[in-house]
Each structure stands twice: as structure tokens, then as C-alpha cells.
Tab-separated table of C-alpha atoms in Angstrom:
chain	number	residue	atom	x	y	z
F	1	UNK	CA	-54.442	-95.511	73.331
F	2	UNK	CA	-56.041	-99.160	73.460
F	3	UNK	CA	-55.548	-102.215	71.267
F	4	UNK	CA	-58.788	-104.356	70.235
F	5	UNK	CA	-58.520	-108.122	70.317
F	6	UNK	CA	-57.059	-108.390	67.070
F	7	UNK	CA	-54.086	-105.892	67.784
F	8	UNK	CA	-55.474	-102.905	65.967
F	9	UNK	CA	-54.516	-99.922	67.564
F	10	UNK	CA	-57.084	-97.258	68.377
F	11	UNK	CA	-56.446	-93.466	69.370
F	12	UNK	CA	-54.190	-90.636	67.835
F	13	UNK	CA	-52.422	-90.976	65.416
F	14	UNK	CA	-48.502	-90.539	66.490
F	15	UNK	CA	-48.093	-87.494	64.342
F	16	UNK	CA	-50.869	-85.628	66.109
F	17	UNK	CA	-49.420	-86.913	69.537
F	18	UNK	CA	-46.105	-85.803	69.300
F	19	UNK	CA	-47.018	-82.272	67.510
F	20	UNK	CA	-49.311	-81.464	70.428
F	21	UNK	CA	-46.731	-82.808	72.803
F	22	UNK	CA	-43.765	-80.856	71.373
F	23	UNK	CA	-42.487	-78.015	73.780
F	24	UNK	CA	-40.001	-76.452	71.980
F	25	UNK	CA	-40.059	-74.023	68.585
F	26	UNK	CA	-37.532	-76.579	66.869
F	27	UNK	CA	-39.715	-79.532	67.928
F	28	UNK	CA	-42.862	-78.070	67.127
F	29	UNK	CA	-41.781	-77.203	63.688
F	30	UNK	CA	-40.279	-80.749	63.037
F	31	UNK	CA	-43.664	-82.157	64.450
F	32	UNK	CA	-45.720	-80.123	61.930
F	33	UNK	CA	-43.553	-81.319	59.085
F	34	UNK	CA	-44.290	-84.665	59.985
F	35	UNK	CA	-47.894	-84.184	60.419
F	36	UNK	CA	-47.908	-82.684	56.873
F	37	UNK	CA	-46.238	-85.454	55.339
F	38	UNK	CA	-48.751	-88.089	56.859
F	39	UNK	CA	-51.675	-85.463	56.102
F	40	UNK	CA	-51.210	-82.969	53.612
F	41	UNK	CA	-52.364	-84.928	51.011
F	42	UNK	CA	-55.738	-85.668	52.193
F	43	UNK	CA	-55.970	-81.949	53.138
F	44	UNK	CA	-55.006	-80.991	49.585
F	45	UNK	CA	-57.959	-83.765	48.198
F	46	UNK	CA	-60.546	-81.599	50.618
F	47	UNK	CA	-59.516	-78.098	49.369
F	48	UNK	CA	-59.722	-79.470	45.779
F	49	UNK	CA	-63.134	-80.733	46.778
F	50	UNK	CA	-64.326	-77.447	47.755
F	51	UNK	CA	-61.952	-75.149	45.335
F	52	UNK	CA	-63.411	-73.685	42.124
F	53	UNK	CA	-60.348	-74.440	40.467
F	54	UNK	CA	-56.927	-75.294	41.132
F	55	UNK	CA	-56.030	-71.487	42.408
F	56	UNK	CA	-58.881	-71.685	44.609
F	57	UNK	CA	-57.832	-74.712	45.779
F	58	UNK	CA	-54.783	-73.811	46.971
F	59	UNK	CA	-55.531	-70.605	48.433
F	60	UNK	CA	-58.068	-72.738	50.240
F	61	UNK	CA	-55.421	-75.195	51.284
F	62	UNK	CA	-52.826	-72.474	52.547
F	63	UNK	CA	-55.774	-70.953	54.654
F	64	UNK	CA	-56.517	-74.236	55.918
F	65	UNK	CA	-52.670	-75.112	56.803
F	66	UNK	CA	-52.828	-71.670	58.731
F	67	UNK	CA	-56.176	-72.225	60.669
F	68	UNK	CA	-54.795	-75.883	61.861
F	69	UNK	CA	-51.730	-74.301	63.189
F	70	UNK	CA	-52.976	-71.327	64.606
F	71	UNK	CA	-53.373	-70.783	68.511
F	72	UNK	CA	-51.240	-73.422	69.008
F	73	UNK	CA	-52.964	-75.839	66.926
F	74	UNK	CA	-56.043	-75.270	68.947
F	75	UNK	CA	-58.263	-77.065	66.377
F	76	UNK	CA	-56.135	-80.464	66.651
F	77	UNK	CA	-56.215	-80.298	69.895
F	78	UNK	CA	-59.745	-80.307	69.881
F	79	UNK	CA	-59.932	-83.959	68.779
F	80	UNK	CA	-61.015	-86.906	71.097
F	81	UNK	CA	-59.455	-89.959	71.020
F	82	UNK	CA	-62.231	-91.284	72.869
F	83	UNK	CA	-63.108	-93.852	69.857
F	84	UNK	CA	-65.882	-92.205	68.640
F	85	UNK	CA	-64.288	-91.178	65.470
F	86	UNK	CA	-61.245	-91.804	63.392
F	87	UNK	CA	-58.659	-89.345	63.291
F	88	UNK	CA	-58.445	-88.831	59.504
F	89	UNK	CA	-62.661	-88.597	59.046
F	90	UNK	CA	-62.852	-86.333	61.756
F	91	UNK	CA	-59.817	-83.893	60.058
F	92	UNK	CA	-62.076	-84.074	56.913
F	93	UNK	CA	-65.020	-82.837	58.316
F	94	UNK	CA	-63.009	-79.728	60.099
F	95	UNK	CA	-60.875	-79.155	56.955
F	96	UNK	CA	-64.151	-78.889	54.487
F	97	UNK	CA	-65.435	-76.840	57.261
F	98	UNK	CA	-62.771	-74.624	56.939
F	99	UNK	CA	-62.511	-74.535	53.347
F	100	UNK	CA	-66.242	-73.808	53.281
F	101	UNK	CA	-65.706	-70.645	55.474
F	102	UNK	CA	-62.542	-69.450	53.218
F	103	UNK	CA	-65.375	-69.557	50.370
F	104	UNK	CA	-67.773	-67.479	51.804
F	105	UNK	CA	-65.155	-65.130	52.938
F	106	UNK	CA	-63.631	-64.710	49.657
F	107	UNK	CA	-66.628	-65.281	47.223
F	108	UNK	CA	-69.307	-64.445	49.351
F	109	UNK	CA	-70.690	-67.672	48.449
F	110	UNK	CA	-70.183	-71.487	49.015
F	111	UNK	CA	-71.936	-74.238	47.301
F	112	UNK	CA	-71.959	-77.752	47.391
F	113	UNK	CA	-72.112	-80.384	44.741
F	114	UNK	CA	-75.777	-80.863	45.357
F	115	UNK	CA	-77.415	-80.232	42.018
F	116	UNK	CA	-78.954	-77.027	41.264
F	117	UNK	CA	-82.311	-78.655	40.682
F	118	UNK	CA	-82.310	-79.983	44.242
F	119	UNK	CA	-83.342	-76.526	45.531
F	120	UNK	CA	-85.778	-75.942	43.530
F	121	UNK	CA	-87.257	-79.397	43.971
F	122	UNK	CA	-87.005	-78.626	47.768
F	123	UNK	CA	-88.637	-75.456	47.345
F	124	UNK	CA	-91.545	-76.572	45.286
F	125	UNK	CA	-92.382	-80.149	46.291
F	126	UNK	CA	-93.049	-82.115	49.583
F	127	UNK	CA	-91.086	-85.525	49.775
F	128	UNK	CA	-94.521	-87.279	49.282
F	129	UNK	CA	-95.221	-85.887	45.871
F	130	UNK	CA	-91.512	-86.538	44.302
F	131	UNK	CA	-92.091	-90.188	45.372
F	132	UNK	CA	-95.458	-90.293	43.811
F	133	UNK	CA	-93.497	-89.366	40.734
F	134	UNK	CA	-91.207	-92.088	41.192
F	135	UNK	CA	-93.772	-94.376	41.557
F	136	UNK	CA	-95.364	-93.470	38.509
F	137	UNK	CA	-98.872	-94.486	39.955
F	138	UNK	CA	-101.690	-93.320	37.886
F	139	UNK	CA	-104.398	-93.124	40.284
F	140	UNK	CA	-101.885	-90.790	42.141
F	141	UNK	CA	-102.269	-87.898	40.314
F	142	UNK	CA	-100.051	-84.270	41.162
F	143	UNK	CA	-101.294	-81.206	42.101
F	144	UNK	CA	-100.919	-79.111	38.830
F	145	UNK	CA	-102.514	-76.257	39.973
F	146	UNK	CA	-104.849	-77.080	36.927
F	147	UNK	CA	-107.532	-75.961	39.293
F	148	UNK	CA	-109.591	-79.321	39.003
F	149	UNK	CA	-110.982	-79.656	42.317
F	150	UNK	CA	-111.438	-83.454	42.468
F	151	UNK	CA	-108.008	-84.291	40.878
F	152	UNK	CA	-106.461	-81.954	43.502
F	153	UNK	CA	-108.559	-83.723	46.409
F	154	UNK	CA	-107.639	-87.252	45.083
F	155	UNK	CA	-104.010	-85.757	44.972
F	156	UNK	CA	-103.853	-84.470	48.740
F	157	UNK	CA	-105.349	-87.423	50.154
F	158	UNK	CA	-102.955	-89.772	48.150
F	159	UNK	CA	-100.221	-87.363	49.285
F	160	UNK	CA	-101.195	-87.682	52.901
F	161	UNK	CA	-101.361	-91.308	52.869
F	162	UNK	CA	-97.825	-91.494	51.107
F	163	UNK	CA	-96.514	-89.117	53.557
F	164	UNK	CA	-98.303	-90.922	56.637
F	165	UNK	CA	-96.373	-94.406	55.316
F	166	UNK	CA	-92.914	-92.483	54.818
F	167	UNK	CA	-93.135	-91.343	58.561
F	168	UNK	CA	-93.887	-94.852	59.570
F	169	UNK	CA	-90.298	-95.943	57.830
F	170	UNK	CA	-87.068	-96.352	60.239
F	171	UNK	CA	-84.939	-93.132	59.831
F	172	UNK	CA	-82.297	-94.796	57.928
F	173	UNK	CA	-85.055	-95.274	54.984
F	174	UNK	CA	-86.379	-91.930	55.489
F	175	UNK	CA	-82.830	-90.525	55.161
F	176	UNK	CA	-82.409	-92.866	51.739
F	177	UNK	CA	-85.689	-90.881	50.443
F	178	UNK	CA	-84.991	-87.487	51.393
F	179	UNK	CA	-80.765	-87.801	49.874
F	180	UNK	CA	-82.536	-89.739	46.481
F	181	UNK	CA	-85.822	-87.561	45.783
F	182	UNK	CA	-85.494	-83.998	47.689
F	183	UNK	CA	-81.617	-83.793	47.455
F	184	UNK	CA	-80.991	-85.642	44.067
F	185	UNK	CA	-78.084	-87.564	44.868
F	186	UNK	CA	-77.124	-90.458	43.200
F	187	UNK	CA	-77.368	-93.841	44.448
F	188	UNK	CA	-73.197	-93.598	44.144
F	189	UNK	CA	-73.089	-90.649	46.270
F	190	UNK	CA	-75.735	-92.243	49.118
F	191	UNK	CA	-73.910	-95.359	49.330
F	192	UNK	CA	-70.902	-94.097	51.553
F	193	UNK	CA	-73.668	-92.263	53.946
F	194	UNK	CA	-76.018	-94.838	54.742
F	195	UNK	CA	-73.197	-97.610	54.962
F	196	UNK	CA	-74.048	-99.321	51.874
F	197	UNK	CA	-71.026	-100.716	49.838
F	198	UNK	CA	-72.511	-99.833	46.460
F	199	UNK	CA	-74.595	-97.675	44.720
F	200	UNK	CA	-76.296	-101.186	43.363
F	201	UNK	CA	-76.711	-102.176	46.910
F	202	UNK	CA	-78.625	-98.624	47.657
F	203	UNK	CA	-80.642	-99.242	44.445
F	204	UNK	CA	-81.629	-102.726	45.546
F	205	UNK	CA	-82.761	-101.382	48.841
F	206	UNK	CA	-84.725	-98.664	47.223
F	207	UNK	CA	-86.489	-100.570	45.029
F	208	UNK	CA	-87.642	-102.569	48.346
F	209	UNK	CA	-88.288	-99.322	50.030
F	210	UNK	CA	-90.326	-98.007	47.056
F	211	UNK	CA	-92.219	-101.373	46.855
F	212	UNK	CA	-93.528	-100.841	50.419
F	213	UNK	CA	-94.572	-97.153	49.305
F	214	UNK	CA	-96.263	-98.764	46.082
F	215	UNK	CA	-98.278	-100.917	48.265
F	216	UNK	CA	-99.539	-98.369	50.464
F	217	UNK	CA	-101.046	-96.690	47.266
F	218	UNK	CA	-102.728	-99.702	46.075
F	219	UNK	CA	-104.080	-100.104	49.386
F	220	UNK	CA	-102.626	-103.649	49.670
F	221	UNK	CA	-99.946	-105.651	51.137
F	222	UNK	CA	-96.602	-103.598	50.254
F	223	UNK	CA	-94.767	-105.540	47.706
F	224	UNK	CA	-91.000	-106.006	48.427
F	225	UNK	CA	-90.032	-104.677	44.792
F	226	UNK	CA	-88.464	-107.472	43.677
F	227	UNK	CA	-89.247	-108.035	39.939
P	1	UNK	CA	-77.102	-85.301	70.888
P	2	UNK	CA	-73.527	-83.035	70.077
P	3	UNK	CA	-74.672	-79.795	68.166
P	4	UNK	CA	-72.398	-77.197	67.298
P	5	UNK	CA	-71.958	-73.529	68.643
P	6	UNK	CA	-75.436	-72.814	66.650
P	7	UNK	CA	-77.462	-75.248	68.684
P	8	UNK	CA	-78.569	-76.316	65.179
P	9	UNK	CA	-76.679	-78.421	63.434
P	10	UNK	CA	-74.752	-81.424	64.261
P	11	UNK	CA	-70.865	-80.788	65.274
P	12	UNK	CA	-67.807	-82.312	63.613
P	13	UNK	CA	-68.095	-85.279	66.133
P	14	UNK	CA	-71.199	-86.231	65.292
P	15	UNK	CA	-70.560	-85.929	61.461
P	16	UNK	CA	-67.505	-88.171	61.836
P	17	UNK	CA	-68.800	-90.588	64.017
P	18	UNK	CA	-72.035	-90.902	62.121
P	19	UNK	CA	-69.924	-92.131	58.997
P	20	UNK	CA	-67.692	-94.102	60.869
P	21	UNK	CA	-70.491	-96.065	62.335
P	22	UNK	CA	-69.244	-95.862	65.723
P	23	UNK	CA	-71.873	-94.440	67.955
P	24	UNK	CA	-74.585	-96.610	69.587
P	25	UNK	CA	-77.789	-97.609	67.917
P	26	UNK	CA	-79.682	-94.879	69.941
P	27	UNK	CA	-77.164	-92.215	69.025
P	28	UNK	CA	-77.085	-93.150	65.564
P	29	UNK	CA	-80.478	-92.906	65.182
P	30	UNK	CA	-81.231	-89.836	66.919
P	31	UNK	CA	-78.299	-88.210	64.462
P	32	UNK	CA	-79.952	-89.796	61.591
P	33	UNK	CA	-83.116	-88.242	62.427
P	34	UNK	CA	-81.704	-85.013	62.552
P	35	UNK	CA	-80.485	-85.820	59.059
P	36	UNK	CA	-83.903	-86.675	58.132
P	37	UNK	CA	-84.837	-83.170	59.085
P	38	UNK	CA	-82.210	-81.151	58.370
P	39	UNK	CA	-80.899	-80.569	54.800
P	40	UNK	CA	-77.922	-78.457	55.646
P	41	UNK	CA	-76.754	-81.234	58.115
P	42	UNK	CA	-77.617	-83.748	55.580
P	43	UNK	CA	-75.507	-82.443	52.459
P	44	UNK	CA	-72.588	-81.760	54.731
P	45	UNK	CA	-72.784	-85.302	55.392
P	46	UNK	CA	-72.866	-86.259	52.146
P	47	UNK	CA	-70.210	-84.047	50.958
P	48	UNK	CA	-68.052	-85.500	53.654
P	49	UNK	CA	-68.804	-88.822	52.593
P	50	UNK	CA	-67.678	-88.043	48.918
P	51	UNK	CA	-64.516	-87.003	49.905
P	52	UNK	CA	-63.692	-89.947	51.989
P	53	UNK	CA	-64.852	-91.980	49.406
P	54	UNK	CA	-62.537	-90.482	46.680
P	55	UNK	CA	-59.477	-89.885	48.280
P	56	UNK	CA	-57.114	-92.031	46.422
P	57	UNK	CA	-56.157	-95.285	47.768
P	58	UNK	CA	-52.476	-94.377	48.665
P	59	UNK	CA	-53.843	-91.843	51.028
P	60	UNK	CA	-55.351	-94.252	53.198
P	61	UNK	CA	-51.678	-94.830	54.642
P	62	UNK	CA	-49.706	-92.204	56.496
P	63	UNK	CA	-45.972	-92.641	54.679
P	64	UNK	CA	-43.372	-94.231	56.572
P	65	UNK	CA	-41.395	-90.921	56.675
P	66	UNK	CA	-43.682	-89.340	58.810
P	67	UNK	CA	-43.846	-91.937	61.412
P	68	UNK	CA	-39.978	-92.315	61.008
P	69	UNK	CA	-39.713	-88.702	62.163
P	70	UNK	CA	-41.691	-88.857	64.634
P	71	UNK	CA	-39.776	-91.422	65.960
P	72	UNK	CA	-36.814	-89.276	65.911
P	73	UNK	CA	-38.678	-86.344	67.521
P	74	UNK	CA	-39.437	-89.113	70.434
P	75	UNK	CA	-35.835	-89.256	71.084
P	76	UNK	CA	-35.169	-85.793	71.138
P	77	UNK	CA	-38.222	-84.306	73.036
P	78	UNK	CA	-37.201	-83.735	76.837
P	79	UNK	CA	-40.200	-85.653	77.978
P	80	UNK	CA	-40.898	-89.118	76.383
P	81	UNK	CA	-43.292	-89.773	74.048
P	82	UNK	CA	-45.774	-92.332	75.213
P	83	UNK	CA	-44.895	-96.085	74.397
P	84	UNK	CA	-47.796	-97.336	72.194
P	85	UNK	CA	-47.194	-93.906	70.190
P	86	UNK	CA	-43.637	-94.090	69.861
P	87	UNK	CA	-42.422	-97.698	70.015
P	88	UNK	CA	-46.047	-99.751	69.683
P	89	UNK	CA	-46.830	-101.998	66.681
P	90	UNK	CA	-47.168	-99.846	63.343
P	91	UNK	CA	-50.410	-97.842	63.593
P	92	UNK	CA	-53.202	-99.488	60.793
P	93	UNK	CA	-52.760	-96.350	58.505
P	94	UNK	CA	-49.013	-96.587	57.950
P	95	UNK	CA	-48.840	-99.878	55.440
P	96	UNK	CA	-46.444	-99.588	52.807
P	97	UNK	CA	-47.078	-97.592	49.661
P	98	UNK	CA	-49.976	-98.899	46.958
P	99	UNK	CA	-47.340	-100.897	44.704
P	100	UNK	CA	-46.480	-103.269	47.699
P	101	UNK	CA	-49.894	-103.574	49.481
P	102	UNK	CA	-50.913	-107.045	49.996
P	103	UNK	CA	-54.734	-107.674	50.221
P	104	UNK	CA	-57.008	-110.651	51.125
P	105	UNK	CA	-58.439	-112.548	48.034
P	106	UNK	CA	-62.012	-113.758	48.792
P	107	UNK	CA	-62.645	-117.265	46.885
P	108	UNK	CA	-66.255	-118.190	47.794
P	109	UNK	CA	-69.173	-118.065	48.263
P	110	UNK	CA	-69.232	-116.233	44.732
P	111	UNK	CA	-71.350	-112.891	44.868
P	112	UNK	CA	-74.825	-112.942	43.586
P	113	UNK	CA	-75.286	-116.685	43.583
P	114	UNK	CA	-77.592	-117.961	46.433
P	115	UNK	CA	-76.244	-120.433	48.608
P	116	UNK	CA	-77.874	-122.471	51.396
P	117	UNK	CA	-77.154	-121.981	54.963
P	118	UNK	CA	-76.105	-125.695	55.068
P	119	UNK	CA	-73.722	-125.639	52.179
P	120	UNK	CA	-72.178	-122.392	53.376
P	121	UNK	CA	-68.415	-121.777	53.929
P	122	UNK	CA	-66.379	-119.059	53.638
P	123	UNK	CA	-62.700	-119.257	51.929
P	124	UNK	CA	-60.152	-116.818	51.442
P	125	UNK	CA	-56.538	-117.135	49.804
P	126	UNK	CA	-53.732	-117.158	52.434
P	127	UNK	CA	-52.398	-113.546	53.088
P	128	UNK	CA	-49.019	-115.255	54.678
P	129	UNK	CA	-47.790	-117.091	57.528
P	130	UNK	CA	-48.792	-116.599	61.137
P	131	UNK	CA	-51.637	-114.406	59.893
P	132	UNK	CA	-54.997	-113.792	62.400
P	133	UNK	CA	-58.243	-113.175	59.973
P	134	UNK	CA	-61.426	-111.735	61.105
P	135	UNK	CA	-64.572	-112.864	58.955
P	136	UNK	CA	-67.428	-109.996	59.314
P	137	UNK	CA	-70.914	-110.757	57.876
P	138	UNK	CA	-72.783	-107.372	57.892
P	139	UNK	CA	-76.456	-106.422	56.559
P	140	UNK	CA	-77.006	-104.370	53.663
P	141	UNK	CA	-76.937	-101.473	56.356
P	142	UNK	CA	-73.507	-102.376	57.383
P	143	UNK	CA	-74.546	-103.161	60.743
P	144	UNK	CA	-72.641	-106.225	61.786
P	145	UNK	CA	-74.349	-109.501	61.762
P	146	UNK	CA	-71.814	-111.902	62.623
P	147	UNK	CA	-68.162	-112.140	63.144
P	148	UNK	CA	-65.513	-115.186	63.694
P	149	UNK	CA	-61.693	-114.930	64.067
P	150	UNK	CA	-59.299	-117.487	62.856
P	151	UNK	CA	-55.688	-118.565	61.738
P	152	UNK	CA	-57.124	-121.008	58.933
P	153	UNK	CA	-58.336	-119.666	55.685
P	154	UNK	CA	-62.047	-121.079	55.719
P	155	UNK	CA	-64.776	-120.765	58.378
P	156	UNK	CA	-67.890	-122.765	58.265
P	157	UNK	CA	-71.421	-120.813	58.260
P	158	UNK	CA	-72.794	-119.700	62.032
P	159	UNK	CA	-74.837	-122.097	63.514
P	160	UNK	CA	-78.572	-121.239	64.310
P	161	UNK	CA	-80.595	-118.648	62.000
P	162	UNK	CA	-77.795	-115.874	62.404
P	163	UNK	CA	-78.302	-115.649	58.366
P	164	UNK	CA	-81.618	-115.449	57.499
P	165	UNK	CA	-83.076	-117.459	54.250
P	166	UNK	CA	-83.705	-115.296	51.622
P	167	UNK	CA	-81.695	-112.336	52.834
P	168	UNK	CA	-78.868	-110.448	51.581
P	169	UNK	CA	-75.777	-109.899	53.241
P	170	UNK	CA	-72.075	-108.677	52.707
P	171	UNK	CA	-68.968	-110.225	54.117
P	172	UNK	CA	-65.199	-109.419	54.014
P	173	UNK	CA	-62.113	-110.329	56.050
P	174	UNK	CA	-59.544	-108.548	57.809
P	175	UNK	CA	-56.073	-110.059	58.225
P	176	UNK	CA	-53.541	-108.741	61.138
P	177	UNK	CA	-50.292	-109.641	59.718
P	178	UNK	CA	-47.620	-110.603	62.177
P	179	UNK	CA	-45.415	-107.249	62.032
P	180	UNK	CA	-48.751	-105.722	62.980
P	181	UNK	CA	-50.334	-104.380	59.729
P	182	UNK	CA	-53.667	-104.916	58.475
P	183	UNK	CA	-54.978	-105.861	55.288
P	184	UNK	CA	-58.368	-106.009	54.142
P	185	UNK	CA	-60.478	-107.997	51.216
P	186	UNK	CA	-62.549	-106.477	49.045
P	187	UNK	CA	-66.486	-106.459	50.212
P	188	UNK	CA	-68.636	-109.070	48.776
P	189	UNK	CA	-72.280	-109.782	48.287
P	190	UNK	CA	-73.756	-112.783	50.043
P	191	UNK	CA	-76.934	-113.907	49.061
P	192	UNK	CA	-78.478	-116.645	51.559
P	193	UNK	CA	-80.698	-119.192	49.274
P	194	UNK	CA	-84.690	-119.067	50.342
């Protein structure tokens, strides 16, 4: 365990260290209780985020605890305290995967909160098409299957230019567009993924990115999206 | 890039490290590129981020009872527990319950009011005696642009062109208290005048 310049401790939490070092049955039971004292509310929060209802969440929570404890805490032992991740973040990822496995076994499926329309949009439209709709540019007709060859040709050319412009964005901006237009995530949902403080900040940044895209379609210099 | 057993999707460490913003820039970029291409991983990252963002504030601090129990176990175990884990300063995650939690209150500059670099000074209210503060300024992605450490509650703007005219940033203050606990301020917008 190391300490940085301001004295912030890094490394596994004490309750995890003691749990994994406990070498008697009584010590393991006590350490497990201490671990649950520290993390059961977080684990329950994860189970509730995945469960369809209260009973499903409780079933998932019970399964989760059983899996974390199984095989001499094998999953918890796999946590690498090398500073790459906070233990609680890692624990949420592990716990959510276990709950998702439980849901698939019990209900035959697992569905995230991703909107139902997102699958349909992703299946039917390319990202460039979705952004063109957002830009609401009259010069960029969207292929509508109407059979108008000229319209479809223009649409394909514009979509090609837009796709090329998207490919030139840095990965963070490409990810932003994917999350917003293909996955139909809200700005508030996108903020913690990309490290923005709020959906408002995402909105401001997205305006700038769309301004650049609009500039590509107009063929001039990209605007910055400012009013 | 760390992948899971399928060799197709990100493993648990990659997802957690990406959300913790703890990766080197190159690795962060590789994972981000994977997320652009992989809807399944992108969905998982978004869902995990939502769980982390929506957990009740009280969940950010492990109850003291857990640590107390851990300390007792450390005394009972045949082998002594590692010194830092058993007797070191309180972990960042072990602050008292929400009702007694301290925080750092920011004073200025105000959010959304452009300020010129020449007139800029970061000011906050004291979190107590013998406190060390770390001021952090980030860009809109959360990447650190500038940090400063102080024992006073005011820090002048950085010299040079660290903060670009016309640009937006975020800033916040972390405080390390004498008893080893840490508290943080809210994140505030910072707009540099053109």
C-alpha cells in the first residue's frame, strides 16, 4: 500500500485485506461480516439496479454474496491493488456481471437500461444517418427508400462525407456520438462515462462537436456550435 | 488492452480503470476506441457508470464499525496484519456518517462568469485548522490541467498560458484533515474570458 503526496492511501481496503488473510474459520466468518458491513449496501444497490423487482433484486443479492464467498473468496482475491482501479469501482463491475449472469440463468435474458429503441436504431441506421437527422440539414436527405435515385445518391454522398468526418474525431468525441445517437443515452447518463461533471457539460461539448459536423456538411469551416 | 476470457470484450479491470480515469493516455485511448466499436462493452460501461453515479452518498464511506471489526480481527489473528491496513491513518473511504460530514465550500470565481486570467484567484472557505488543500483544474473531459497544493484558502491563477482565453474548465478542492480523513468540494465551472 502506498501513500501519495497528500497522504491519500491507495491499495485494498482493510476489510478486504483481513478477509483474504484470515486463516481460521472463525476469523473468516468475522472478516466476512466486517466486509459486508462495509460493502453490503453497495452490493445491494447493484442488485437493485439489475433486478426487475424487489424479490428479483433480493434473489440476485443472495446469489451475489454466495458467488463472492465461493471457492475461498476467489473472485475477491483476483482484485489487483496496483492502483489501476478503486476497489469499489472494480467491485461494482464484478457484482453487476454476477447479477447479470443470475438474471440470464433465472429469466433466460438480461436487459440493460439501454432504451428499447436503441437496438432498432442501431440495426436500421448508420451513425452518420442518425447525426444527419440531428443536424436537421435540408441539404442532407435521409435515405427513405422512396426510390428517388437522385435523392438517394445525394444522401449517400453526404452520409459518406459525414462518416469520414466522424472518423477524424478523437475517440472520446466518437464515443460521445455513439452513446448519444446510437445508444440513445441521455446526457446525464453520458456524463459519468466520459468524465463530465454534468449533463449540461455534455450538452455544451456536444454542441461544439455537432457544430463541426455541421461545418463539414456546409463545406465551410466548422462552426463551434456557439449561438 | 485487457480483454476477458472471450478475447472479445473488456475485462473487469479495464472497465473499472477506464471509469476511474486511472489509465495512461495511450491505454485509455485504446479502451475508448474499443468502446466506440463494441456496443456490448459500451452498454456495460454506461450501466456501471450509472450505478456508481446513483449510489447514495452515504455509500461512499465504509461504516466505522467495519474498520473497528477489522482492527479487532487484526489483533486476534496469529499473523499480524500489515501495518498500514491495521494501524495507519483512516482510509479515505471511512469518513463519519453523512450528517457529520465536512466539505470544502468554494467562494470564487463564480461559475459561468468569465474571468480574465489576470484577475483570477481561487478562493474557498477554511475546512479547519492544520488542513492541507489540493486545488485541481481540469478540462471538460476531466483531464487535469493544473494542480496546486496550499495550506491557505486562496491560490492565485497559474502563470503562463496554462488556462487558455475563451476556454471552459472545471475546478475543485480536496482537503486533507489532520486526522487523516479527506473531504472534497463540489465541482465548479470555470470560464476564462477571451
